[in-house]
Structure formats: structure tokens, C-alpha cells
Amino acid sequence: MIIPFNKPLVIGTENGFMAQVLESGHFSAKGPFTERCHQILQANLEYKHPLLTTSCTSALELAALLLGIQPGDEVIIPSYAFVTSANAFASKGAKIVFADSQKDHPNIDEELIEGLITPKTKAIVALHYAGAPCNMKAIMAIAKKHDVKVIEDNAQGIGSTYQSKPLGGIGHLGAISFHDTKNVHCGEGGAILVNDETLVERASVVWDMGTNKAAFRSGKVSSYGWVDIGSSFYPSELNAAFLYGQLTQLEAVTEYRMVLWKQYYDGLAELSSHGHFDLPQLADGTSHNAHTFYLITKSEVERQELIMALSSKGISSVFHFQSLHKSSYFKEKHDGRELINANKFSNCLVRLPLYHALTTKEQQYIVDQVRNFFYK
Ligand SMILES: *Cc1c(COP(=O)(O)O)cnc(C)c1O
């Protein structure tokens, strides 16, 4: 059996929606499908002010522009993160201050954040690993106390909730990814979620090249022009049409992923209880969207052996992220603090195949091969 790590989701309706774009002749951005995606994100996911972007990375860059991040500012980010979670801010000249993960979970350890805040701190990035929520209550309280902004890197977490609020809809700003490795996608794509009402109007200007076209279209001004900084952040209608086909099916997609996730968990619980590896831990009262199923081995060597053993059986499993404080770009800039939990997840976390087209039979085969490895 050959089982890839990921097969990008295909619903089957995407073609039809993209054909409508061909017929209409409206290929560039901000057309009817962009509008329909915004409406779904508002109505089904309860995001108040979503704007589609070309990626989660560009949504994070929009956030950095919107918050006026500049040289001299500091931004607190978990080290166990995606490159662009940090690069969106580093590229604006900010000093990145890396925080460690929780002991039992890759998410940022909220108890460490306050000790990293200085008068120069402008923002905290909360990354919801595997679509499982950070402790947003604590993070928002710290942000309020120190008057800094919170950006949720919710690239992985569409469909998850935290205290009945949609993940990505809690911080001042949120970002989601529609990359083809995510639960729903359009190849490359994303969205920024503007939750802080004071940022809404300006966000639409920065999104739209720094022009007041939105005000022009809604008749508020008689002509539009260059009014602020900004860039071209929006995707074409072709991408939006593809995404629309997927967003309409988000609930069913998440449901099936949860089935697969739970079967992994149940199938591997016994091995884990015998101490062979750790399974994902969930904080009380939180849910997730089954973006990723992972386990944490006892050592880096064992992880490599497991990946090789699965590979020899046709199963592709992968690890990530490299702790950013140890990356070649950043290691000289890091202040020397040991981030032991981030290092542990960097060295020992391995992700198993989890995608909509994975059958329960294939999944059983994967579970069997993991068992064989540990009972060898
Ligand atoms: C996938 C991912 C990103 C980047 O998303 P793109 O849409 O590819 O830019 C950022 N952060 C996290 C946590 C991710 O998983």
C-alpha cells in the first residue's frame, strides 16, 4: 500500500464554480466569488470582518502593516512555529522574541509571555497548533494589561472554537490559510480576520493597495485614490471560486477528519499508555478541527527510525517545525534562552497521514505498522 502524507482536498464542485468565472469574464479579484467566500466566513464561521488574501503569510504581513510594526518594535512569537509566522514581522524590522511551548503541547506557554514583555513590545502571535486553541483568555488579558495587540496565526484552525468563539476571531487580528495542505484550500490562499472594530476600515484600505476603492464602490466618496500604505493582498476570482466549493463543505470535511483523528487516537492509546510515545493533549473545554494527527516519540533517533520504518511500508509521515530560534537565519540573533519544549517538539513530533481521501482501511494499516514498529 502506498499512502502519501497528504492528498489535497477535492470536493468535485470546484470545476463548476470556476467555469462560472470563465463565463463571466471577471477573473481578477473582488468579484462575486470573493464576496460569497466572505459571506460564508461571516455566516457559517462567525468571523465579523474577513478579507481573502493570497496566503496566510500575506494575511500576517497585512497584520504587520496594519499594526505599523517597524524597526525597534518587539513581537513575541512561539519558537515552534512556521517560518512566516515570524518572517511577516521580522521583514518589517521587528525584533522577534521567541517564547517556549507548553510542556505538553506545542502551543505557546502563556505563563511565559508576561516575562517577555518590554515597553517596546507591540504584539503577541498566538499560533493554534493542529487547530487546538492556545489559552486565549490568559493571552488576551495579558495583552489588555500591557496594551499590546494579539494576532492569531490560525493557519491550521478553521472550524475550531474556543469558549464557543471561532478560532481566529478572538485576537485583534487573525489569519487563516487555504494552502493545499490545510483542511480546505484553493491551492494557495488565506484570509485576514479583523476582529478589532477600530482596525476594520483601515484594513480594507491596506488590503486594497492603500486606496479607498471600497469607500468609492459603496458611494461614500466620488473618486478614489492613494490614501495610505498597502499592497495587493487579494486572490483572483478563480481561486475564490475554487475555495467557495470547498468552504460550503467545511462541516462535513471536518466531521470526517474527526472520525479519522479519533480512530488514530483510539488505535494508539494502548501503546501510548505503555509509555512508547505521547499522544496529543487537549486542554479542558477546548475542541479542535483534526487538522493534524501527531505523536511525540521519546527521542529524535527513535522518530527517525519510525519514519523510516513507515516509509519502508509505503507510508509517508513527516516532522516539522524546526524551532525558529535555532534556525540558521535567527540563531545568532536569539538571546540565548533555552526553549526546551520547543526543542522537544522539533526533535520528536511526527505527523501521520490525515486527509479526506484516506480510507479507514488505509488508516488501520498505518496504525498496524506503528504498532509493529513499537512491538518489534
Ligand atoms: C500553513 C501555515 C502558514 C502559512 O500558510 P500559507 O497560506 O502557506 O502562507 C502559517 N502558519 C502556520 C502555523 C501554518 O501551518
PDB file of N, CA, C and O in Angstrom, residues 7-76:
ATOM      1  N   LYS A   7      -3.194  14.203   0.597  1.00  0.00           N
ATOM      2  CA  LYS A   7      -3.799  14.384  -0.726  1.00  0.00           C
ATOM      3  C   LYS A   7      -4.676  15.615  -0.594  1.00  0.00           C
ATOM      4  O   LYS A   7      -5.641  15.592   0.186  1.00  0.00           O
ATOM      5  N   PRO A   8      -4.379  16.674  -1.323  1.00  0.00           N
ATOM      6  CA  PRO A   8      -5.196  17.886  -1.200  1.00  0.00           C
ATOM      7  C   PRO A   8      -6.670  17.581  -1.460  1.00  0.00           C
ATOM      8  O   PRO A   8      -7.010  16.778  -2.330  1.00  0.00           O
ATOM      9  N   LEU A   9      -7.519  18.234  -0.705  1.00  0.00           N
ATOM     10  CA  LEU A   9      -8.966  18.000  -0.798  1.00  0.00           C
ATOM     11  C   LEU A   9      -9.517  18.399  -2.172  1.00  0.00           C
ATOM     12  O   LEU A   9      -9.201  19.474  -2.675  1.00  0.00           O
ATOM     13  N   VAL A  10     -10.331  17.525  -2.744  1.00  0.00           N
ATOM     14  CA  VAL A  10     -11.119  17.886  -3.926  1.00  0.00           C
ATOM     15  C   VAL A  10     -12.559  17.477  -3.646  1.00  0.00           C
ATOM     16  O   VAL A  10     -12.834  16.317  -3.354  1.00  0.00           O
ATOM     17  N   ILE A  11     -13.471  18.444  -3.713  1.00  0.00           N
ATOM     18  CA  ILE A  11     -14.878  18.167  -3.424  1.00  0.00           C
ATOM     19  C   ILE A  11     -15.606  17.673  -4.670  1.00  0.00           C
ATOM     20  O   ILE A  11     -16.409  16.756  -4.618  1.00  0.00           O
ATOM     21  N   GLY A  12     -15.272  18.302  -5.810  1.00  0.00           N
ATOM     22  CA  GLY A  12     -15.949  17.930  -7.056  1.00  0.00           C
ATOM     23  C   GLY A  12     -16.792  19.052  -7.639  1.00  0.00           C
ATOM     24  O   GLY A  12     -17.172  19.012  -8.802  1.00  0.00           O
ATOM     25  N   THR A  13     -17.085  20.047  -6.811  1.00  0.00           N
ATOM     26  CA  THR A  13     -17.891  21.173  -7.304  1.00  0.00           C
ATOM     27  C   THR A  13     -17.016  22.339  -7.776  1.00  0.00           C
ATOM     28  O   THR A  13     -17.535  23.294  -8.358  1.00  0.00           O
ATOM     29  N   GLU A  14     -15.705  22.247  -7.512  1.00  0.00           N
ATOM     30  CA  GLU A  14     -14.818  23.389  -7.791  1.00  0.00           C
ATOM     31  C   GLU A  14     -14.832  23.764  -9.273  1.00  0.00           C
ATOM     32  O   GLU A  14     -14.863  24.947  -9.629  1.00  0.00           O
ATOM     33  N   ASN A  15     -14.805  22.714 -10.135  1.00  0.00           N
ATOM     34  CA  ASN A  15     -14.801  22.934 -11.588  1.00  0.00           C
ATOM     35  C   ASN A  15     -15.967  23.787 -12.053  1.00  0.00           C
ATOM     36  O   ASN A  15     -15.802  24.707 -12.851  1.00  0.00           O
ATOM     37  N   GLY A  16     -17.131  23.452 -11.550  1.00  0.00           N
ATOM     38  CA  GLY A  16     -18.355  24.154 -11.953  1.00  0.00           C
ATOM     39  C   GLY A  16     -18.297  25.625 -11.576  1.00  0.00           C
ATOM     40  O   GLY A  16     -18.677  26.499 -12.370  1.00  0.00           O
ATOM     41  N   PHE A  17     -17.807  25.886 -10.378  1.00  0.00           N
ATOM     42  CA  PHE A  17     -17.717  27.286  -9.947  1.00  0.00           C
ATOM     43  C   PHE A  17     -16.658  28.034 -10.755  1.00  0.00           C
ATOM     44  O   PHE A  17     -16.848  29.190 -11.123  1.00  0.00           O
ATOM     45  N   MET A  18     -15.556  27.347 -11.059  1.00  0.00           N
ATOM     46  CA  MET A  18     -14.518  28.019 -11.854  1.00  0.00           C
ATOM     47  C   MET A  18     -15.016  28.260 -13.278  1.00  0.00           C
ATOM     48  O   MET A  18     -14.669  29.274 -13.893  1.00  0.00           O
ATOM     49  N   ALA A  19     -15.856  27.363 -13.785  1.00  0.00           N
ATOM     50  CA  ALA A  19     -16.438  27.568 -15.120  1.00  0.00           C
ATOM     51  C   ALA A  19     -17.307  28.832 -15.130  1.00  0.00           C
ATOM     52  O   ALA A  19     -17.350  29.565 -16.128  1.00  0.00           O
ATOM     53  N   GLN A  20     -17.969  29.082 -14.017  1.00  0.00           N
ATOM     54  CA  GLN A  20     -18.780  30.316 -13.938  1.00  0.00           C
ATOM     55  C   GLN A  20     -17.901  31.557 -14.066  1.00  0.00           C
ATOM     56  O   GLN A  20     -18.319  32.575 -14.623  1.00  0.00           O
ATOM     57  N   VAL A  21     -16.696  31.468 -13.515  1.00  0.00           N
ATOM     58  CA  VAL A  21     -15.771  32.601 -13.648  1.00  0.00           C
ATOM     59  C   VAL A  21     -15.388  32.783 -15.119  1.00  0.00           C
ATOM     60  O   VAL A  21     -15.385  33.900 -15.645  1.00  0.00           O
ATOM     61  N   LEU A  22     -15.109  31.648 -15.790  1.00  0.00           N
ATOM     62  CA  LEU A  22     -14.757  31.720 -17.213  1.00  0.00           C
ATOM     63  C   LEU A  22     -15.870  32.379 -18.027  1.00  0.00           C
ATOM     64  O   LEU A  22     -15.626  33.222 -18.875  1.00  0.00           O
ATOM     65  N   GLU A  23     -17.086  31.980 -17.712  1.00  0.00           N
ATOM     66  CA  GLU A  23     -18.224  32.538 -18.448  1.00  0.00           C
ATOM     67  C   GLU A  23     -18.402  34.023 -18.170  1.00  0.00           C
ATOM     68  O   GLU A  23     -18.705  34.803 -19.056  1.00  0.00           O
ATOM     69  N   SER A  24     -18.212  34.386 -16.914  1.00  0.00           N
ATOM     70  CA  SER A  24     -18.498  35.783 -16.532  1.00  0.00           C
ATOM     71  C   SER A  24     -17.435  36.748 -17.054  1.00  0.00           C
ATOM     72  O   SER A  24     -17.706  37.921 -17.259  1.00  0.00           O
ATOM     73  N   GLY A  25     -16.214  36.225 -17.238  1.00  0.00           N
ATOM     74  CA  GLY A  25     -15.143  37.114 -17.676  1.00  0.00           C
ATOM     75  C   GLY A  25     -14.538  37.955 -16.566  1.00  0.00           C
ATOM     76  O   GLY A  25     -13.635  38.742 -16.811  1.00  0.00           O
ATOM     77  N   HIS A  26     -15.016  37.777 -15.351  1.00  0.00           N
ATOM     78  CA  HIS A  26     -14.419  38.526 -14.223  1.00  0.00           C
ATOM     79  C   HIS A  26     -13.394  37.631 -13.540  1.00  0.00           C
ATOM     80  O   HIS A  26     -13.739  36.826 -12.685  1.00  0.00           O
ATOM     81  N   PHE A  27     -12.110  37.774 -13.923  1.00  0.00           N
ATOM     82  CA  PHE A  27     -11.053  36.904 -13.406  1.00  0.00           C
ATOM     83  C   PHE A  27     -10.301  37.520 -12.229  1.00  0.00           C
ATOM     84  O   PHE A  27      -9.804  36.817 -11.370  1.00  0.00           O
ATOM     85  N   SER A  28     -10.172  38.820 -12.244  1.00  0.00           N
ATOM     86  CA  SER A  28      -9.359  39.469 -11.213  1.00  0.00           C
ATOM     87  C   SER A  28     -10.100  39.411  -9.878  1.00  0.00           C
ATOM     88  O   SER A  28     -11.123  38.753  -9.752  1.00  0.00           O
ATOM     89  N   ALA A  29      -9.604  40.125  -8.881  1.00  0.00           N
ATOM     90  CA  ALA A  29     -10.112  39.967  -7.518  1.00  0.00           C
ATOM     91  C   ALA A  29     -11.441  40.696  -7.284  1.00  0.00           C
ATOM     92  O   ALA A  29     -11.965  41.362  -8.172  1.00  0.00           O
ATOM     93  N   LYS A  30     -11.963  40.500  -6.065  1.00  0.00           N
ATOM     94  CA  LYS A  30     -13.086  41.295  -5.550  1.00  0.00           C
ATOM     95  C   LYS A  30     -14.368  41.144  -6.359  1.00  0.00           C
ATOM     96  O   LYS A  30     -15.151  42.083  -6.469  1.00  0.00           O
ATOM     97  N   GLY A  31     -14.581  39.981  -6.932  1.00  0.00           N
ATOM     98  CA  GLY A  31     -15.809  39.730  -7.679  1.00  0.00           C
ATOM     99  C   GLY A  31     -16.806  38.951  -6.830  1.00  0.00           C
ATOM    100  O   GLY A  31     -16.667  38.859  -5.610  1.00  0.00           O
ATOM    101  N   PRO A  32     -17.808  38.363  -7.488  1.00  0.00           N
ATOM    102  CA  PRO A  32     -18.884  37.676  -6.766  1.00  0.00           C
ATOM    103  C   PRO A  32     -18.421  36.483  -5.918  1.00  0.00           C
ATOM    104  O   PRO A  32     -18.986  36.257  -4.846  1.00  0.00           O
ATOM    105  N   PHE A  33     -17.407  35.739  -6.364  1.00  0.00           N
ATOM    106  CA  PHE A  33     -16.989  34.592  -5.542  1.00  0.00           C
ATOM    107  C   PHE A  33     -16.203  35.027  -4.305  1.00  0.00           C
ATOM    108  O   PHE A  33     -16.313  34.407  -3.242  1.00  0.00           O
ATOM    109  N   THR A  34     -15.439  36.088  -4.440  1.00  0.00           N
ATOM    110  CA  THR A  34     -14.773  36.644  -3.259  1.00  0.00           C
ATOM    111  C   THR A  34     -15.853  37.039  -2.239  1.00  0.00           C
ATOM    112  O   THR A  34     -15.750  36.723  -1.050  1.00  0.00           O
ATOM    113  N   GLU A  35     -16.887  37.682  -2.747  1.00  0.00           N
ATOM    114  CA  GLU A  35     -17.996  38.111  -1.886  1.00  0.00           C
ATOM    115  C   GLU A  35     -18.673  36.902  -1.224  1.00  0.00           C
ATOM    116  O   GLU A  35     -18.967  36.912  -0.034  1.00  0.00           O
ATOM    117  N   ARG A  36     -18.890  35.841  -2.015  1.00  0.00           N
ATOM    118  CA  ARG A  36     -19.553  34.651  -1.451  1.00  0.00           C
ATOM    119  C   ARG A  36     -18.683  33.980  -0.393  1.00  0.00           C
ATOM    120  O   ARG A  36     -19.193  33.472   0.612  1.00  0.00           O
ATOM    121  N   CYS A  37     -17.377  33.972  -0.617  1.00  0.00           N
ATOM    122  CA  CYS A  37     -16.489  33.407   0.410  1.00  0.00           C
ATOM    123  C   CYS A  37     -16.549  34.243   1.673  1.00  0.00           C
ATOM    124  O   CYS A  37     -16.623  33.707   2.793  1.00  0.00           O
ATOM    125  N   HIS A  38     -16.531  35.549   1.513  1.00  0.00           N
ATOM    126  CA  HIS A  38     -16.633  36.421   2.696  1.00  0.00           C
ATOM    127  C   HIS A  38     -17.942  36.133   3.444  1.00  0.00           C
ATOM    128  O   HIS A  38     -17.965  36.060   4.671  1.00  0.00           O
ATOM    129  N   GLN A  39     -19.007  35.949   2.688  1.00  0.00           N
ATOM    130  CA  GLN A  39     -20.317  35.701   3.330  1.00  0.00           C
ATOM    131  C   GLN A  39     -20.322  34.387   4.103  1.00  0.00           C
ATOM    132  O   GLN A  39     -20.859  34.309   5.200  1.00  0.00           O
ATOM    133  N   ILE A  40     -19.726  33.350   3.526  1.00  0.00           N
ATOM    134  CA  ILE A  40     -19.669  32.058   4.242  1.00  0.00           C
ATOM    135  C   ILE A  40     -18.841  32.200   5.512  1.00  0.00           C
ATOM    136  O   ILE A  40     -19.206  31.685   6.575  1.00  0.00           O
ATOM    137  N   LEU A  41     -17.715  32.894   5.400  1.00  0.00           N
ATOM    138  CA  LEU A  41     -16.861  33.067   6.582  1.00  0.00           C
ATOM    139  C   LEU A  41     -17.610  33.846   7.663  1.00  0.00           C
ATOM    140  O   LEU A  41     -17.422  33.610   8.861  1.00  0.00           O
ATOM    141  N   GLN A  42     -18.467  34.755   7.239  1.00  0.00           N
ATOM    142  CA  GLN A  42     -19.255  35.523   8.215  1.00  0.00           C
ATOM    143  C   GLN A  42     -20.415  34.700   8.772  1.00  0.00           C
ATOM    144  O   GLN A  42     -20.584  34.596   9.980  1.00  0.00           O
ATOM    145  N   ALA A  43     -21.181  34.097   7.868  1.00  0.00           N
ATOM    146  CA  ALA A  43     -22.415  33.433   8.304  1.00  0.00           C
ATOM    147  C   ALA A  43     -22.142  32.095   8.992  1.00  0.00           C
ATOM    148  O   ALA A  43     -22.673  31.821  10.062  1.00  0.00           O
ATOM    149  N   ASN A  44     -21.298  31.266   8.403  1.00  0.00           N
ATOM    150  CA  ASN A  44     -21.093  29.920   8.950  1.00  0.00           C
ATOM    151  C   ASN A  44     -20.035  29.884  10.037  1.00  0.00           C
ATOM    152  O   ASN A  44     -20.076  29.038  10.917  1.00  0.00           O
ATOM    153  N   LEU A  45     -19.062  30.771   9.953  1.00  0.00           N
ATOM    154  CA  LEU A  45     -17.956  30.707  10.906  1.00  0.00           C
ATOM    155  C   LEU A  45     -17.955  31.873  11.884  1.00  0.00           C
ATOM    156  O   LEU A  45     -17.142  31.920  12.805  1.00  0.00           O
ATOM    157  N   GLU A  46     -18.830  32.812  11.676  1.00  0.00           N
ATOM    158  CA  GLU A  46     -18.997  33.950  12.597  1.00  0.00           C
ATOM    159  C   GLU A  46     -17.761  34.838  12.701  1.00  0.00           C
ATOM    160  O   GLU A  46     -17.484  35.414  13.758  1.00  0.00           O
ATOM    161  N   TYR A  47     -17.004  34.918  11.611  1.00  0.00           N
ATOM    162  CA  TYR A  47     -15.941  35.930  11.556  1.00  0.00           C
ATOM    163  C   TYR A  47     -16.597  37.230  11.118  1.00  0.00           C
ATOM    164  O   TYR A  47     -17.275  37.269  10.092  1.00  0.00           O
ATOM    165  N   LYS A  48     -16.356  38.302  11.862  1.00  0.00           N
ATOM    166  CA  LYS A  48     -17.081  39.553  11.574  1.00  0.00           C
ATOM    167  C   LYS A  48     -16.590  40.235  10.297  1.00  0.00           C
ATOM    168  O   LYS A  48     -17.380  40.680   9.482  1.00  0.00           O
ATOM    169  N   HIS A  49     -15.267  40.340  10.152  1.00  0.00           N
ATOM    170  CA  HIS A  49     -14.727  41.083   9.006  1.00  0.00           C
ATOM    171  C   HIS A  49     -13.596  40.300   8.343  1.00  0.00           C
ATOM    172  O   HIS A  49     -12.426  40.599   8.543  1.00  0.00           O
ATOM    173  N   PRO A  50     -13.950  39.286   7.551  1.00  0.00           N
ATOM    174  CA  PRO A  50     -12.910  38.515   6.855  1.00  0.00           C
ATOM    175  C   PRO A  50     -12.565  39.168   5.508  1.00  0.00           C
ATOM    176  O   PRO A  50     -13.424  39.762   4.863  1.00  0.00           O
ATOM    177  N   LEU A  51     -11.318  39.062   5.117  1.00  0.00           N
ATOM    178  CA  LEU A  51     -10.882  39.501   3.787  1.00  0.00           C
ATOM    179  C   LEU A  51      -9.973  38.414   3.225  1.00  0.00           C
ATOM    180  O   LEU A  51      -8.962  38.062   3.844  1.00  0.00           O
ATOM    181  N   LEU A  52     -10.336  37.884   2.069  1.00  0.00           N
ATOM    182  CA  LEU A  52      -9.479  36.857   1.452  1.00  0.00           C
ATOM    183  C   LEU A  52      -8.125  37.455   1.088  1.00  0.00           C
ATOM    184  O   LEU A  52      -8.042  38.622   0.683  1.00  0.00           O
ATOM    185  N   THR A  53      -7.092  36.636   1.234  1.00  0.00           N
ATOM    186  CA  THR A  53      -5.738  37.049   0.848  1.00  0.00           C
ATOM    187  C   THR A  53      -5.124  35.940  -0.002  1.00  0.00           C
ATOM    188  O   THR A  53      -5.716  34.859  -0.144  1.00  0.00           O
ATOM    189  N   THR A  54      -3.944  36.198  -0.524  1.00  0.00           N
ATOM    190  CA  THR A  54      -3.314  35.195  -1.382  1.00  0.00           C
ATOM    191  C   THR A  54      -2.663  34.073  -0.584  1.00  0.00           C
ATOM    192  O   THR A  54      -2.266  33.058  -1.148  1.00  0.00           O
ATOM    193  N   SER A  55      -2.508  34.261   0.728  1.00  0.00           N
ATOM    194  CA  SER A  55      -1.966  33.219   1.601  1.00  0.00           C
ATOM    195  C   SER A  55      -2.160  33.653   3.046  1.00  0.00           C
ATOM    196  O   SER A  55      -2.505  34.811   3.310  1.00  0.00           O
ATOM    197  N   CYS A  56      -1.908  32.726   3.967  1.00  0.00           N
ATOM    198  CA  CYS A  56      -1.889  33.098   5.382  1.00  0.00           C
ATOM    199  C   CYS A  56      -0.692  34.024   5.631  1.00  0.00           C
ATOM    200  O   CYS A  56      -0.769  34.971   6.409  1.00  0.00           O
ATOM    201  N   THR A  57       0.394  33.740   4.932  1.00  0.00           N
ATOM    202  CA  THR A  57       1.581  34.586   5.053  1.00  0.00           C
ATOM    203  C   THR A  57       1.245  36.031   4.705  1.00  0.00           C
ATOM    204  O   THR A  57       1.609  36.961   5.442  1.00  0.00           O
ATOM    205  N   SER A  58       0.530  36.229   3.601  1.00  0.00           N
ATOM    206  CA  SER A  58       0.211  37.613   3.226  1.00  0.00           C
ATOM    207  C   SER A  58      -0.777  38.222   4.216  1.00  0.00           C
ATOM    208  O   SER A  58      -0.736  39.426   4.477  1.00  0.00           O
ATOM    209  N   ALA A  59      -1.648  37.401   4.813  1.00  0.00           N
ATOM    210  CA  ALA A  59      -2.552  37.922   5.853  1.00  0.00           C
ATOM    211  C   ALA A  59      -1.741  38.401   7.063  1.00  0.00           C
ATOM    212  O   ALA A  59      -2.033  39.447   7.654  1.00  0.00           O
ATOM    213  N   LEU A  60      -0.703  37.647   7.416  1.00  0.00           N
ATOM    214  CA  LEU A  60       0.140  38.053   8.551  1.00  0.00           C
ATOM    215  C   LEU A  60       0.927  39.322   8.197  1.00  0.00           C
ATOM    216  O   LEU A  60       1.128  40.194   9.051  1.00  0.00           O
ATOM    217  N   GLU A  61       1.337  39.438   6.945  1.00  0.00           N
ATOM    218  CA  GLU A  61       2.043  40.656   6.522  1.00  0.00           C
ATOM    219  C   GLU A  61       1.115  41.855   6.534  1.00  0.00           C
ATOM    220  O   GLU A  61       1.503  42.957   6.932  1.00  0.00           O
ATOM    221  N   LEU A  62      -0.132  41.619   6.133  1.00  0.00           N
ATOM    222  CA  LEU A  62      -1.129  42.688   6.210  1.00  0.00           C
ATOM    223  C   LEU A  62      -1.295  43.121   7.673  1.00  0.00           C
ATOM    224  O   LEU A  62      -1.356  44.319   7.978  1.00  0.00           O
ATOM    225  N   ALA A  63      -1.327  42.148   8.561  1.00  0.00           N
ATOM    226  CA  ALA A  63      -1.465  42.447  10.000  1.00  0.00           C
ATOM    227  C   ALA A  63      -0.298  43.308  10.470  1.00  0.00           C
ATOM    228  O   ALA A  63      -0.485  44.296  11.200  1.00  0.00           O
ATOM    229  N   ALA A  64       0.916  42.963  10.028  1.00  0.00           N
ATOM    230  CA  ALA A  64       2.104  43.724  10.444  1.00  0.00           C
ATOM    231  C   ALA A  64       2.029  45.164   9.935  1.00  0.00           C
ATOM    232  O   ALA A  64       2.353  46.113  10.658  1.00  0.00           O
ATOM    233  N   LEU A  65       1.572  45.341   8.692  1.00  0.00           N
ATOM    234  CA  LEU A  65       1.425  46.701   8.138  1.00  0.00           C
ATOM    235  C   LEU A  65       0.370  47.486   8.901  1.00  0.00           C
ATOM    236  O   LEU A  65       0.547  48.648   9.241  1.00  0.00           O
ATOM    237  N   LEU A  66      -0.733  46.797   9.154  1.00  0.00           N
ATOM    238  CA  LEU A  66      -1.878  47.441   9.808  1.00  0.00           C
ATOM    239  C   LEU A  66      -1.509  47.909  11.218  1.00  0.00           C
ATOM    240  O   LEU A  66      -1.975  48.956  11.685  1.00  0.00           O
ATOM    241  N   LEU A  67      -0.692  47.130  11.888  1.00  0.00           N
ATOM    242  CA  LEU A  67      -0.295  47.499  13.250  1.00  0.00           C
ATOM    243  C   LEU A  67       0.918  48.433  13.240  1.00  0.00           C
ATOM    244  O   LEU A  67       1.403  48.845  14.288  1.00  0.00           O
ATOM    245  N   GLY A  68       1.409  48.756  12.049  1.00  0.00           N
ATOM    246  CA  GLY A  68       2.541  49.681  11.944  1.00  0.00           C
ATOM    247  C   GLY A  68       3.818  49.144  12.557  1.00  0.00           C
ATOM    248  O   GLY A  68       4.616  49.894  13.115  1.00  0.00           O
ATOM    249  N   ILE A  69       4.015  47.847  12.443  1.00  0.00           N
ATOM    250  CA  ILE A  69       5.234  47.240  13.004  1.00  0.00           C
ATOM    251  C   ILE A  69       6.450  47.819  12.276  1.00  0.00           C
ATOM    252  O   ILE A  69       6.494  47.836  11.044  1.00  0.00           O
ATOM    253  N   GLN A  70       7.423  48.285  13.054  1.00  0.00           N
ATOM    254  CA  GLN A  70       8.603  48.917  12.440  1.00  0.00           C
ATOM    255  C   GLN A  70       9.856  48.611  13.247  1.00  0.00           C
ATOM    256  O   GLN A  70       9.762  48.057  14.347  1.00  0.00           O
ATOM    257  N   PRO A  71      11.021  48.941  12.695  1.00  0.00           N
ATOM    258  CA  PRO A  71      12.270  48.663  13.413  1.00  0.00           C
ATOM    259  C   PRO A  71      12.216  49.238  14.824  1.00  0.00           C
ATOM    260  O   PRO A  71      11.750  50.362  15.029  1.00  0.00           O
ATOM    261  N   GLY A  72      12.670  48.435  15.774  1.00  0.00           N
ATOM    262  CA  GLY A  72      12.625  48.865  17.169  1.00  0.00           C
ATOM    263  C   GLY A  72      11.491  48.216  17.943  1.00  0.00           C
ATOM    264  O   GLY A  72      11.557  48.081  19.164  1.00  0.00           O
ATOM    265  N   ASP A  73      10.446  47.795  17.222  1.00  0.00           N
ATOM    266  CA  ASP A  73       9.338  47.108  17.890  1.00  0.00           C
ATOM    267  C   ASP A  73       9.723  45.666  18.204  1.00  0.00           C
ATOM    268  O   ASP A  73      10.555  45.083  17.521  1.00  0.00           O
ATOM    269  N   GLU A  74       9.059  45.132  19.215  1.00  0.00           N
ATOM    270  CA  GLU A  74       9.275  43.718  19.540  1.00  0.00           C
ATOM    271  C   GLU A  74       7.966  42.944  19.374  1.00  0.00           C
ATOM    272  O   GLU A  74       6.897  43.456  19.685  1.00  0.00           O
ATOM    273  N   VAL A  75       8.079  41.718  18.885  1.00  0.00           N
ATOM    274  CA  VAL A  75       6.907  40.852  18.706  1.00  0.00           C
ATOM    275  C   VAL A  75       7.229  39.493  19.338  1.00  0.00           C
ATOM    276  O   VAL A  75       8.290  38.917  19.071  1.00  0.00           O
ATOM    277  N   ILE A  76       6.326  39.024  20.177  1.00  0.00           N
ATOM    278  CA  ILE A  76       6.517  37.747  20.876  1.00  0.00           C
ATOM    279  C   ILE A  76       5.833  36.627  20.079  1.00  0.00           C
ATOM    280  O   ILE A  76       4.641  36.722  19.766  1.00  0.00           O
TER     281      ILE A  76
END
